[in-house]
Short mmCIF file of C-alpha atoms in Angstrom, two decimals:
data_model
loop_
_atom_site.label_atom_id
_atom_site.label_comp_id
_atom_site.label_asym_id
_atom_site.label_seq_id
_atom_site.Cartn_x
_atom_site.Cartn_y
_atom_site.Cartn_z
CA MET X 1 101.65 157.22 -13.08
CA SER X 2 98.11 157.77 -11.77
CA VAL X 3 97.33 158.40 -8.19
CA ILE X 4 95.85 154.97 -7.80
CA ASP X 5 98.82 153.31 -9.35
CA PHE X 6 101.11 155.25 -6.98
CA ILE X 7 99.05 154.28 -3.98
CA PHE X 8 99.09 150.63 -4.83
CA SER X 9 102.75 150.61 -5.48
CA TRP X 10 102.99 151.23 -1.73
CA GLN X 11 100.54 148.46 -0.91
CA ILE X 12 103.06 146.72 1.33
CA ILE X 13 102.90 149.75 3.54
CA LEU X 14 99.22 150.56 3.20
CA GLN X 15 97.92 147.08 4.09
CA PRO X 16 99.43 147.22 7.65
CA LEU X 17 98.14 150.73 7.92
CA PHE X 18 94.57 149.64 7.04
CA LYS X 19 94.92 146.84 9.68
CA MET X 20 96.13 149.42 12.26
CA ILE X 21 93.12 151.67 11.50
CA ARG X 22 90.75 148.70 11.78
CA ARG X 23 92.32 147.70 15.13
CA LEU X 24 92.16 151.38 16.35
CA PHE X 25 88.45 151.53 15.38
CA SER X 26 87.76 148.33 17.23
CA THR X 27 89.41 149.67 20.46
CA LEU X 28 86.84 152.53 20.43
CA ILE X 29 84.03 149.92 20.80
CA THR X 30 83.61 146.76 22.71
CA ASP X 31 82.75 144.61 19.75
CA TYR X 32 80.88 141.36 20.57
CA PRO X 33 79.71 140.38 24.11
CA PRO X 34 80.42 136.93 25.46
CA VAL X 35 77.97 134.39 23.99
CA GLY X 36 75.75 132.73 26.58
CA GLU X 37 73.71 129.67 25.87
CA PHE X 38 70.39 130.81 24.38
CA LEU X 39 68.44 127.70 23.41
CA PRO X 40 69.49 124.09 22.81
CA VAL X 41 71.54 123.69 19.60
CA ALA X 42 70.73 121.03 16.98
CA SER X 43 73.26 118.24 16.47
CA SER X 44 76.05 118.94 14.11
CA ASN X 45 74.45 116.55 11.57
CA PRO X 46 70.71 116.71 12.28
CA SER X 47 69.75 114.82 9.12
CA GLN X 48 71.99 111.87 10.05
CA SER X 49 70.46 111.80 13.52
CA ALA X 50 66.98 111.61 12.01
CA GLN X 51 67.99 108.86 9.61
CA ASN X 52 69.44 106.87 12.54
CA GLY X 53 66.15 107.17 14.30
CA SER X 54 67.51 109.32 17.19
CA ALA X 55 64.87 110.97 19.24
CA ASN X 56 64.94 114.72 19.88
CA SER X 57 64.87 116.03 23.40
CA SER X 58 61.61 117.90 22.93
CA GLY X 59 59.57 114.75 22.32
CA SER X 60 57.88 116.51 19.29
CA THR X 61 58.18 115.18 15.76
CA PHE X 62 56.57 115.63 12.45
CA ARG X 63 53.87 113.10 11.67
CA SER X 64 54.97 112.61 8.08
CA PRO X 65 57.99 110.28 7.64
CA HIS X 66 58.92 112.46 4.68
CA LEU X 67 59.82 115.34 7.16
CA GLU X 68 61.80 113.05 9.51
CA SER X 69 65.10 114.72 8.65
CA LEU X 70 63.66 118.01 9.97
CA ASN X 71 62.60 116.76 13.40
CA TRP X 72 65.55 118.58 14.98
CA LEU X 73 63.78 121.91 14.47
CA HIS X 74 61.50 121.03 17.43
CA THR X 75 64.57 121.13 19.71
CA ILE X 76 65.69 124.68 18.94
CA SER X 77 62.66 126.80 18.67
CA PRO X 78 58.99 127.14 19.70
CA CYS X 79 56.70 125.46 17.11
CA PHE X 80 53.37 126.94 16.07
CA PRO X 81 51.22 124.42 14.08
CA VAL X 82 48.82 126.09 11.63
CA SER X 83 46.86 125.42 8.53
CA GLY X 84 48.75 126.39 5.40
CA ASP X 85 45.46 127.84 4.08
CA ARG X 86 45.93 130.61 6.61
CA ILE X 87 49.21 131.78 5.05
CA GLU X 88 49.38 134.13 2.11
CA VAL X 89 52.46 134.90 0.05
CA ILE X 90 52.57 138.42 -1.25
CA TYR X 91 54.57 138.87 -4.40
CA GLU X 92 54.83 142.62 -5.14
CA PRO X 93 55.77 145.64 -3.02
CA SER X 94 52.64 147.53 -4.00
CA ALA X 95 50.49 144.62 -2.74
CA PHE X 96 52.54 144.62 0.53
CA TYR X 97 51.84 148.32 0.95
CA ASN X 98 48.15 148.17 0.14
CA THR X 99 47.68 145.22 2.45
CA LEU X 100 49.43 147.01 5.36
CA VAL X 101 47.49 150.23 4.89
CA SER X 102 44.07 148.50 4.56
CA LYS X 103 44.68 146.34 7.64
CA CYS X 104 45.98 149.24 9.78
CA ALA X 105 42.86 151.30 8.77
CA VAL X 106 40.46 148.73 10.25
CA ALA X 107 42.51 147.28 13.15
CA LYS X 108 40.42 146.56 16.24
CA ARG X 109 42.83 145.84 19.10
CA ARG X 110 46.51 146.28 18.20
CA ILE X 111 48.97 147.42 15.65
CA MET X 112 52.66 146.64 16.23
CA LEU X 113 55.23 147.66 13.65
CA ALA X 114 58.92 146.77 13.93
CA SER X 115 61.28 148.03 11.26
CA LEU X 116 64.62 149.72 10.75
CA TYR X 117 62.91 153.03 10.02
CA LEU X 118 59.77 154.74 8.68
CA GLY X 119 60.28 156.90 5.60
CA ILE X 120 59.08 160.46 5.27
CA GLY X 121 57.43 160.46 1.86
CA GLY X 122 53.81 160.48 0.70
CA LYS X 123 53.21 156.80 0.90
CA GLU X 124 54.54 156.65 4.40
CA ALA X 125 52.35 159.60 5.35
CA GLN X 126 49.26 157.75 4.04
CA LEU X 127 50.15 154.76 6.27
CA VAL X 128 50.55 156.99 9.33
CA THR X 129 47.22 158.79 8.43
CA ALA X 130 45.41 155.42 8.22
CA ILE X 131 46.70 154.54 11.68
CA HIS X 132 45.95 158.05 13.05
CA ASP X 133 42.41 158.10 11.74
CA ASN X 134 41.64 154.65 13.11
CA MET X 135 42.95 155.62 16.58
CA LYS X 136 40.66 158.62 16.59
CA GLN X 137 37.59 156.39 15.91
CA ASN X 138 38.69 153.41 18.03
CA LEU X 139 39.82 154.39 21.50
CA GLN X 140 40.60 150.79 22.38
CA LEU X 141 43.24 150.47 19.61
CA LYS X 142 46.85 150.25 20.93
CA VAL X 143 49.69 151.01 18.61
CA ASP X 144 53.42 150.17 19.19
CA VAL X 145 56.24 151.15 16.83
CA LEU X 146 59.76 149.82 17.23
CA LEU X 147 62.54 151.39 15.14
CA ASP X 148 66.31 151.83 15.22
CA PHE X 149 67.47 154.81 17.20
CA THR X 150 70.27 155.94 14.86
CA ARG X 151 68.30 155.39 11.62
CA GLY X 152 65.01 156.60 13.01
CA THR X 153 66.40 159.94 14.17
CA ARG X 154 68.74 160.64 11.23
CA GLY X 155 68.13 164.11 9.69
CA GLU X 156 66.00 167.05 10.76
CA LYS X 157 62.84 165.35 9.42
CA ASN X 158 62.85 161.70 10.30
CA SER X 159 60.82 158.67 11.52
CA GLN X 160 60.44 160.13 15.04
CA THR X 161 59.30 163.56 13.91
CA THR X 162 56.77 161.88 11.52
CA LEU X 163 55.21 159.95 14.43
CA MET X 164 55.25 162.63 17.05
CA PRO X 165 51.70 163.89 16.38
CA LEU X 166 50.34 160.45 17.18
CA LEU X 167 52.47 160.20 20.28
CA ARG X 168 51.43 163.61 21.63
CA GLU X 169 47.71 162.93 20.95
CA SER X 170 47.15 159.51 22.51
CA ASP X 171 48.33 157.50 25.42
CA ASN X 172 47.68 154.43 23.33
CA PHE X 173 50.56 155.12 20.98
CA ARG X 174 54.11 154.10 21.98
CA LEU X 175 57.26 154.74 20.05
CA SER X 176 60.40 152.77 21.03
CA LEU X 177 63.87 153.22 19.61
CA TYR X 178 66.44 150.45 19.91
CA HIS X 179 69.91 151.83 20.73
CA THR X 180 72.78 149.42 20.32
CA PRO X 181 74.94 149.08 23.43
CA VAL X 182 77.95 149.02 21.15
CA LEU X 183 77.59 152.67 20.19
CA ARG X 184 79.05 154.50 23.20
CA GLY X 185 81.88 156.79 24.43
CA LEU X 186 83.99 158.53 21.86
CA THR X 187 82.45 156.60 19.03
CA LYS X 188 78.96 157.87 19.93
CA LYS X 189 80.27 161.44 20.20
CA LEU X 190 82.38 161.41 17.00
CA ALA X 191 80.71 159.01 14.58
CA PRO X 192 78.53 161.01 12.11
CA PRO X 193 75.07 159.89 11.03
CA ARG X 194 75.09 156.83 8.77
CA TRP X 195 78.52 155.88 10.04
CA ASN X 196 77.13 155.25 13.50
CA GLU X 197 74.76 152.72 11.97
CA LEU X 198 77.67 150.46 11.10
CA LEU X 199 78.02 149.32 14.68
CA GLY X 200 74.61 147.67 14.90
CA ILE X 201 70.96 148.38 14.24
CA GLN X 202 67.43 147.10 14.91
CA HIS X 203 66.85 145.31 11.56
CA MET X 204 63.80 143.09 12.27
CA LYS X 205 60.74 143.55 9.98
CA LEU X 206 57.64 142.37 11.87
CA TYR X 207 54.18 143.78 11.19
CA LEU X 208 51.27 142.75 13.42
CA VAL X 209 47.64 143.87 13.03
CA ASP X 210 45.22 142.13 15.47
CA ASP X 211 45.84 138.38 14.73
CA THR X 212 47.63 138.93 11.44
CA VAL X 213 51.43 138.67 11.29
CA ILE X 214 53.41 139.84 8.22
CA ILE X 215 57.07 138.68 8.18
CA SER X 216 59.24 140.44 5.69
CA GLY X 217 62.62 141.88 4.89
CA ALA X 218 61.05 145.14 3.75
CA ASN X 219 61.29 148.48 5.59
CA LEU X 220 58.49 151.02 5.81
CA SER X 221 59.56 153.38 3.06
CA ASN X 222 58.66 154.35 -0.46
CA ASP X 223 61.12 152.10 -2.33
CA TYR X 224 59.92 149.03 -0.43
CA PHE X 225 56.34 150.02 -1.38
CA THR X 226 57.01 150.50 -5.03
CA ASN X 227 60.08 149.10 -6.90
CA ARG X 228 62.30 147.31 -4.41
CA GLN X 229 61.80 143.60 -4.62
CA ASP X 230 61.53 141.81 -1.26
CA ARG X 231 59.52 138.94 0.25
CA TYR X 232 56.37 139.07 2.38
CA VAL X 233 54.43 136.27 4.10
CA MET X 234 51.18 137.00 5.85
CA ILE X 235 49.88 134.59 8.52
CA GLU X 236 46.49 134.64 10.26
CA ASP X 237 47.02 132.97 13.69
CA ARG X 238 46.18 134.28 17.12
CA LYS X 239 48.83 132.35 19.00
CA LEU X 240 51.59 133.36 16.68
CA ALA X 241 50.52 136.97 16.79
CA ASP X 242 50.41 136.89 20.59
CA PHE X 243 53.92 135.34 20.61
CA TYR X 244 55.35 138.20 18.45
CA ALA X 245 53.43 140.88 20.38
CA ASP X 246 55.01 139.64 23.64
CA PHE X 247 58.37 139.29 22.05
CA LEU X 248 58.33 142.83 20.73
CA ASN X 249 57.30 144.01 24.16
CA LYS X 250 60.39 142.34 25.52
CA VAL X 251 62.59 144.16 23.06
CA GLN X 252 60.86 147.43 23.81
CA GLU X 253 61.81 146.97 27.48
CA PHE X 254 65.47 147.50 26.71
CA SER X 255 64.89 150.05 23.97
CA LEU X 256 64.41 153.76 24.56
CA ASN X 257 60.95 155.12 25.00
CA VAL X 258 60.11 158.46 23.31
CA ASN X 259 57.91 160.65 25.50
CA ARG X 260 55.60 163.43 24.39
CA ASN X 261 58.43 166.01 24.51
CA GLY X 262 60.40 163.91 22.03
CA GLU X 263 62.93 162.81 24.66
CA ALA X 264 64.30 159.24 24.59
CA CYS X 265 63.93 157.79 28.08
CA LEU X 266 64.19 154.42 29.78
CA HIS X 267 61.19 152.13 29.78
CA ASP X 268 59.54 151.19 33.07
CA GLY X 269 61.26 148.14 34.54
CA TRP X 270 64.65 148.80 32.89
CA ASP X 271 67.40 150.88 34.54
CA MET X 272 70.39 150.72 32.15
CA LEU X 273 71.08 153.23 29.40
CA PRO X 274 72.54 151.34 26.47
CA TYR X 275 75.38 153.84 25.94
CA LYS X 276 76.27 154.49 29.55
CA SER X 277 75.88 151.22 31.53
CA ALA X 278 78.49 148.45 31.24
CA GLN X 279 77.94 146.82 27.90
CA ALA X 280 78.25 143.31 29.25
CA ASP X 281 75.59 144.06 31.90
CA PHE X 282 73.22 145.48 29.38
CA ALA X 283 73.72 142.66 26.90
CA GLY X 284 73.48 140.01 29.66
CA GLU X 285 70.21 141.26 31.09
CA ALA X 286 68.60 141.74 27.68
CA ARG X 287 69.75 138.33 26.52
CA GLU X 288 68.37 136.70 29.68
CA ARG X 289 64.97 138.28 29.29
CA ILE X 290 64.64 137.09 25.67
CA ARG X 291 65.99 133.64 26.54
CA ASN X 292 63.57 133.20 29.39
CA TYR X 293 60.65 134.21 27.24
CA PHE X 294 61.63 131.91 24.44
CA LYS X 295 62.05 128.91 26.85
CA SER X 296 58.64 129.50 28.47
CA VAL X 297 56.99 129.59 24.98
CA MET X 298 58.85 126.43 23.94
CA ASP X 299 57.55 124.60 26.99
CA ARG X 300 53.96 125.73 26.28
CA GLN X 301 54.06 125.03 22.56
CA ARG X 302 55.60 121.56 23.00
CA THR X 303 52.29 120.36 24.45
CA VAL X 304 50.32 122.08 21.70
CA CYS X 305 52.41 120.34 19.04
CA GLU X 306 52.03 116.94 20.69
CA GLU X 307 48.31 117.23 20.89
CA ASP X 308 47.85 118.65 17.33
CA THR X 309 46.67 116.16 14.70
CA VAL X 310 45.24 118.41 11.91
CA SER X 311 47.87 121.01 11.01
CA ASP X 312 49.84 120.79 7.79
CA THR X 313 52.25 123.59 8.41
CA TRP X 314 54.62 124.36 11.27
CA ILE X 315 56.23 127.73 12.01
CA PHE X 316 59.48 128.05 13.94
CA PRO X 317 60.42 131.67 15.03
CA LEU X 318 64.16 132.35 14.83
CA ILE X 319 66.02 135.43 16.10
CA GLU X 320 69.60 136.69 15.97
CA MET X 321 70.98 139.38 18.23
CA GLY X 322 74.75 139.04 17.99
CA GLN X 323 75.50 142.34 19.78
CA LEU X 324 73.60 140.85 22.77
CA GLY X 325 75.29 137.46 22.58
CA ILE X 326 72.20 135.71 21.10
CA HIS X 327 73.04 133.36 18.17
CA HIS X 328 69.96 131.40 17.36
CA ASP X 329 68.95 131.93 13.71
CA SER X 330 72.52 131.49 12.49
CA LEU X 331 72.87 128.12 14.25
CA ALA X 332 69.52 126.93 12.87
CA THR X 333 70.45 128.12 9.41
CA LYS X 334 73.82 126.31 9.54
CA SER X 335 72.08 123.09 10.71
CA LEU X 336 69.59 123.38 7.86
CA LEU X 337 72.33 123.92 5.26
CA SER X 338 74.53 121.13 6.60
CA GLY X 339 71.50 118.76 6.91
CA CYS X 340 70.45 119.09 3.23
CA LEU X 341 70.11 115.55 1.99
CA LYS X 342 71.47 114.02 -1.14
CA ASP X 343 69.22 114.61 -4.23
CA SER X 344 67.56 117.51 -2.45
CA LYS X 345 67.47 121.07 -3.82
CA LEU X 346 68.19 124.44 -2.11
CA LYS X 347 67.41 127.92 -3.41
CA LEU X 348 69.12 130.67 -1.34
CA ALA X 349 68.58 134.40 -1.84
CA THR X 350 70.28 137.41 -0.25
CA GLY X 351 70.05 141.14 -1.03
CA TYR X 352 73.72 141.62 -0.20
CA PHE X 353 76.11 138.74 -0.96
CA ASN X 354 78.36 138.74 2.08
CA LEU X 355 77.79 135.23 3.45
CA THR X 356 79.70 134.40 6.58
CA GLU X 357 82.66 132.12 6.27
CA THR X 358 80.76 129.52 8.25
CA TYR X 359 77.89 129.59 5.71
CA MET X 360 80.24 129.47 2.75
CA ASP X 361 82.18 126.52 4.21
CA THR X 362 78.96 124.73 5.00
CA LEU X 363 77.60 125.19 1.50
CA THR X 364 80.93 124.04 0.04
CA LYS X 365 81.84 121.11 2.26
CA ASP X 366 78.72 119.83 4.11
CA CYS X 367 75.61 120.67 2.06
CA GLN X 368 74.63 117.86 -0.29
CA ALA X 369 71.81 119.72 -2.11
CA GLU X 370 71.83 121.07 -5.62
CA CYS X 371 72.06 124.81 -4.82
CA SER X 372 71.03 127.98 -6.61
CA ILE X 373 72.11 131.25 -5.01
CA LEU X 374 70.34 134.47 -5.99
CA MET X 375 71.81 137.90 -5.29
CA ALA X 376 71.53 141.48 -6.52
CA HIS X 377 73.32 142.52 -9.71
CA PRO X 378 75.31 145.75 -9.06
CA ASN X 379 72.67 147.66 -11.04
CA ALA X 380 69.97 146.36 -8.64
CA ASN X 381 71.98 147.11 -5.51
CA GLY X 382 70.50 149.80 -3.31
CA PHE X 383 73.99 151.24 -2.72
CA LEU X 384 74.64 151.90 -6.42
CA GLY X 385 75.68 155.51 -6.92
CA ALA X 386 75.95 156.21 -3.20
CA LYS X 387 78.31 158.99 -2.16
CA GLY X 388 81.61 158.31 -0.57
CA PRO X 389 82.93 154.83 0.34
CA ALA X 390 79.37 153.41 0.32
CA GLY X 391 79.43 153.74 -3.49
CA GLY X 392 81.96 150.90 -3.51
CA ILE X 393 79.71 148.47 -1.68
CA PRO X 394 78.16 146.86 -4.86
CA ALA X 395 81.63 146.12 -6.12
CA ALA X 396 82.60 144.67 -2.72
CA TYR X 397 79.68 142.29 -2.85
CA SER X 398 80.68 141.25 -6.38
CA LEU X 399 84.24 140.55 -5.16
CA ILE X 400 83.04 138.49 -2.26
CA ALA X 401 80.75 136.41 -4.61
CA ARG X 402 83.68 135.91 -7.07
CA LYS X 403 85.85 134.59 -4.24
CA PHE X 404 83.13 132.25 -3.18
CA TYR X 405 82.81 130.95 -6.76
CA GLU X 406 86.58 130.41 -6.91
CA LYS X 407 86.34 128.49 -3.65
CA LEU X 408 83.69 126.30 -5.21
CA GLN X 409 85.81 125.66 -8.21
CA GLN X 410 88.91 124.75 -6.09
CA SER X 411 86.70 122.32 -4.08
CA GLY X 412 85.16 120.76 -7.19
CA GLN X 413 81.69 121.91 -6.13
CA ASP X 414 80.96 124.42 -8.87
CA HIS X 415 78.85 121.82 -10.74
CA ARG X 416 76.53 121.60 -7.71
CA VAL X 417 76.14 125.33 -6.91
CA SER X 418 74.89 127.91 -9.42
CA LEU X 419 74.93 131.74 -8.95
CA PHE X 420 72.25 134.08 -10.29
CA GLU X 421 71.94 137.84 -10.27
CA TYR X 422 68.70 139.83 -10.25
CA GLU X 423 68.47 142.81 -12.60
CA ARG X 424 65.29 144.60 -13.52
CA THR X 425 65.05 148.03 -15.13
CA GLY X 426 64.10 150.64 -12.57
CA TRP X 427 64.09 148.21 -9.63
CA THR X 428 66.43 147.34 -6.80
CA TYR X 429 66.68 143.95 -5.03
CA HIS X 430 66.35 143.19 -1.42
CA ALA X 431 64.87 139.65 -1.23
CA LYS X 432 66.33 137.11 1.07
CA GLY X 433 65.67 133.70 2.51
CA LEU X 434 65.73 130.10 1.22
CA TRP X 435 63.50 127.40 -0.25
CA TYR X 436 64.33 123.76 0.44
CA TYR X 437 63.11 120.84 -1.53
CA LEU X 438 63.42 117.40 0.04
CA PRO X 439 64.50 114.46 -2.25
CA GLY X 440 61.76 113.69 -4.71
CA SER X 441 59.86 116.97 -4.14
CA THR X 442 59.15 119.32 -6.99
CA LEU X 443 57.76 122.02 -4.63
CA PRO X 444 59.46 123.53 -1.56
CA ASN X 445 58.92 121.82 1.75
CA VAL X 446 60.75 124.49 3.83
CA THR X 447 61.22 128.22 3.55
CA LEU X 448 63.16 130.75 5.62
CA ILE X 449 61.88 134.26 5.47
CA GLY X 450 62.68 137.41 7.42
CA SER X 451 65.21 140.18 7.80
CA SER X 452 68.51 138.24 7.74
CA ASN X 453 70.83 138.61 4.72
CA PHE X 454 72.98 135.64 6.00
CA GLY X 455 75.96 138.02 6.21
CA GLU X 456 78.43 139.15 8.80
CA ARG X 457 76.09 142.01 9.94
CA SER X 458 73.11 139.77 10.30
CA VAL X 459 75.02 137.34 12.54
CA ASN X 460 77.14 139.63 14.61
CA ARG X 461 75.80 143.17 14.65
CA ASP X 462 72.05 143.59 14.00
CA LEU X 463 68.84 142.42 15.55
CA GLU X 464 67.22 139.98 13.10
CA ALA X 465 64.06 137.87 12.96
CA GLN X 466 63.12 135.03 10.61
CA ILE X 467 60.70 132.24 10.55
CA CYS X 468 61.30 128.66 9.38
CA VAL X 469 58.12 127.32 7.73
CA VAL X 470 57.79 123.60 7.14
CA THR X 471 54.69 122.54 5.16
CA THR X 472 52.90 119.69 3.38
CA ASN X 473 50.12 122.00 2.22
CA GLY X 474 50.10 121.74 -1.57
CA GLY X 475 48.56 125.19 -2.02
CA LEU X 476 51.13 126.89 0.14
CA GLN X 477 53.94 124.97 -1.56
CA ARG X 478 52.75 126.17 -4.94
CA LYS X 479 52.58 129.78 -3.73
CA LEU X 480 56.19 129.54 -2.47
CA GLN X 481 57.31 128.03 -5.80
CA SER X 482 55.58 130.89 -7.62
CA GLU X 483 57.21 133.34 -5.33
CA PHE X 484 60.71 132.07 -6.29
CA GLU X 485 59.91 131.89 -9.95
CA ASN X 486 58.59 135.45 -9.88
CA ILE X 487 62.00 136.60 -8.61
CA LEU X 488 64.06 134.31 -10.81
CA GLN X 489 62.37 135.50 -14.03
CA HIS X 490 64.35 138.76 -13.68
CA SER X 491 67.63 136.93 -13.02
CA THR X 492 70.52 135.61 -15.17
CA THR X 493 73.46 133.29 -14.46
CA ALA X 494 76.24 135.20 -12.82
CA GLU X 495 79.45 133.11 -12.93
CA ALA X 496 80.91 134.48 -16.24
CA GLU X 497 80.11 138.14 -15.44
CA LEU X 498 81.38 137.88 -11.89
CA THR X 499 84.75 136.55 -13.16
CA ALA X 500 85.04 139.35 -15.77
CA ARG X 501 83.58 142.30 -13.75
CA PRO X 502 86.19 144.87 -12.81
CA VAL X 503 86.58 145.71 -9.07
CA PRO X 504 88.27 148.98 -8.05
CA ARG X 505 91.60 148.25 -6.38
CA TRP X 506 90.72 150.39 -3.29
CA VAL X 507 87.74 148.06 -2.79
CA ARG X 508 89.92 144.97 -2.96
CA ALA X 509 92.28 146.56 -0.37
CA VAL X 510 89.60 147.25 2.27
CA VAL X 511 86.85 144.60 1.78
CA GLY X 512 88.63 141.91 3.75
CA LEU X 513 89.25 144.24 6.68
CA PHE X 514 85.82 145.82 6.93
CA ARG X 515 83.41 143.17 5.56
CA ASN X 516 81.81 142.54 8.87
CA PHE X 517 80.47 146.15 8.91
CA PHE X 518 78.40 145.86 5.74
#
């Protein structure tokens, strides 16, 4: 008898043991803070409300009757009307990198980069050099970088050490590191690097250069610049850029500020260390500052939307900060999924298939659209070949996807929902978001793009940012359609392989207990 067979012959003993370990681990952290009201929530059936002619509380609506079922978006987020001609869709990681470097090299007023981390390779060094050289020539240029504390300080050479020369040289450079308030006490002392990132990270990917905003799911590292497929939308709009600049400033307030000595200190105007102050106090104050900011922008933009008569595209910023008690993007996403009309189409992509139970239930029971779901094949998963337990993550995602497919079959919905896997030689897959086609549309009318993977981590642990884009601009719609087709061309149907793909038994044993950590 093999060791594995021996272990699983004692499964009746090991399963309670796993649960005990999980419970013990949870006692070392205060998991999720109480959820306070963030912004108004859309009705449970927004499309039905629209069909019945119900008015939304904001007073704003789309001019086109074709978009009537989406009017509820105006009630849950600030709206920025723009021309779709001011939006570019970037298809390849190399183009994303070249665009970012070229824009940072000639920025006039501001550069703001928010990411999980900055890599330490040659391409990353070229980006830093472009910013550094520009700062030397332009003394008015202000640069802000927001990264995750645990990921940005991992290793002897890391994101922080890479940026220290700029920090020491100029008062116009600011480096902020977001430290989750969940990582504290014994867990902070004992959890090794990588493992401490399980409890929550800064995961937003927002890149601002003057009045240009790039929304993406890509980090600032070599793979994301070369052969890791993601999504990238670039928007030229002063008001939207100002909104995200002020928003990132708010997040920086409760992040740690790195000084010229490399010490992580409190920002001015904030007096609570995330790992020492009461977690509820930290989360509550941070949530209130973000909430007040969003509400003030909503009030201002409501008037802008009501007066606008020329725009053909509307941008709704969405955020999720579960560890701070902010659930905004997830509620909007659920409303969008549940509000999909009959004869509509939905394309959903995630780099890591670990949809929340709420999303899976909504897709199975409430969504009326014909759905295509795109995910990474294990060979395109960034965790493939990782050392230790992380090496089992691709198999865990396959297992979760298989269970979802079985749920569709049991509900008689497998004819309506199709699964696809991305696999491309030498590439990994990290693209996420959705494309929604209203009834009768052959091109997408709505897209979600940003950092969220629609999973347990995205909803409950990490800081996430997305935008919901609604458009009637034919040029932009064609670009979004080309974007999806560009990704889909490297994909194949997944149902048969998912059913037959072997999953290690140790992965089966632990995935249900720890799935909200990956």
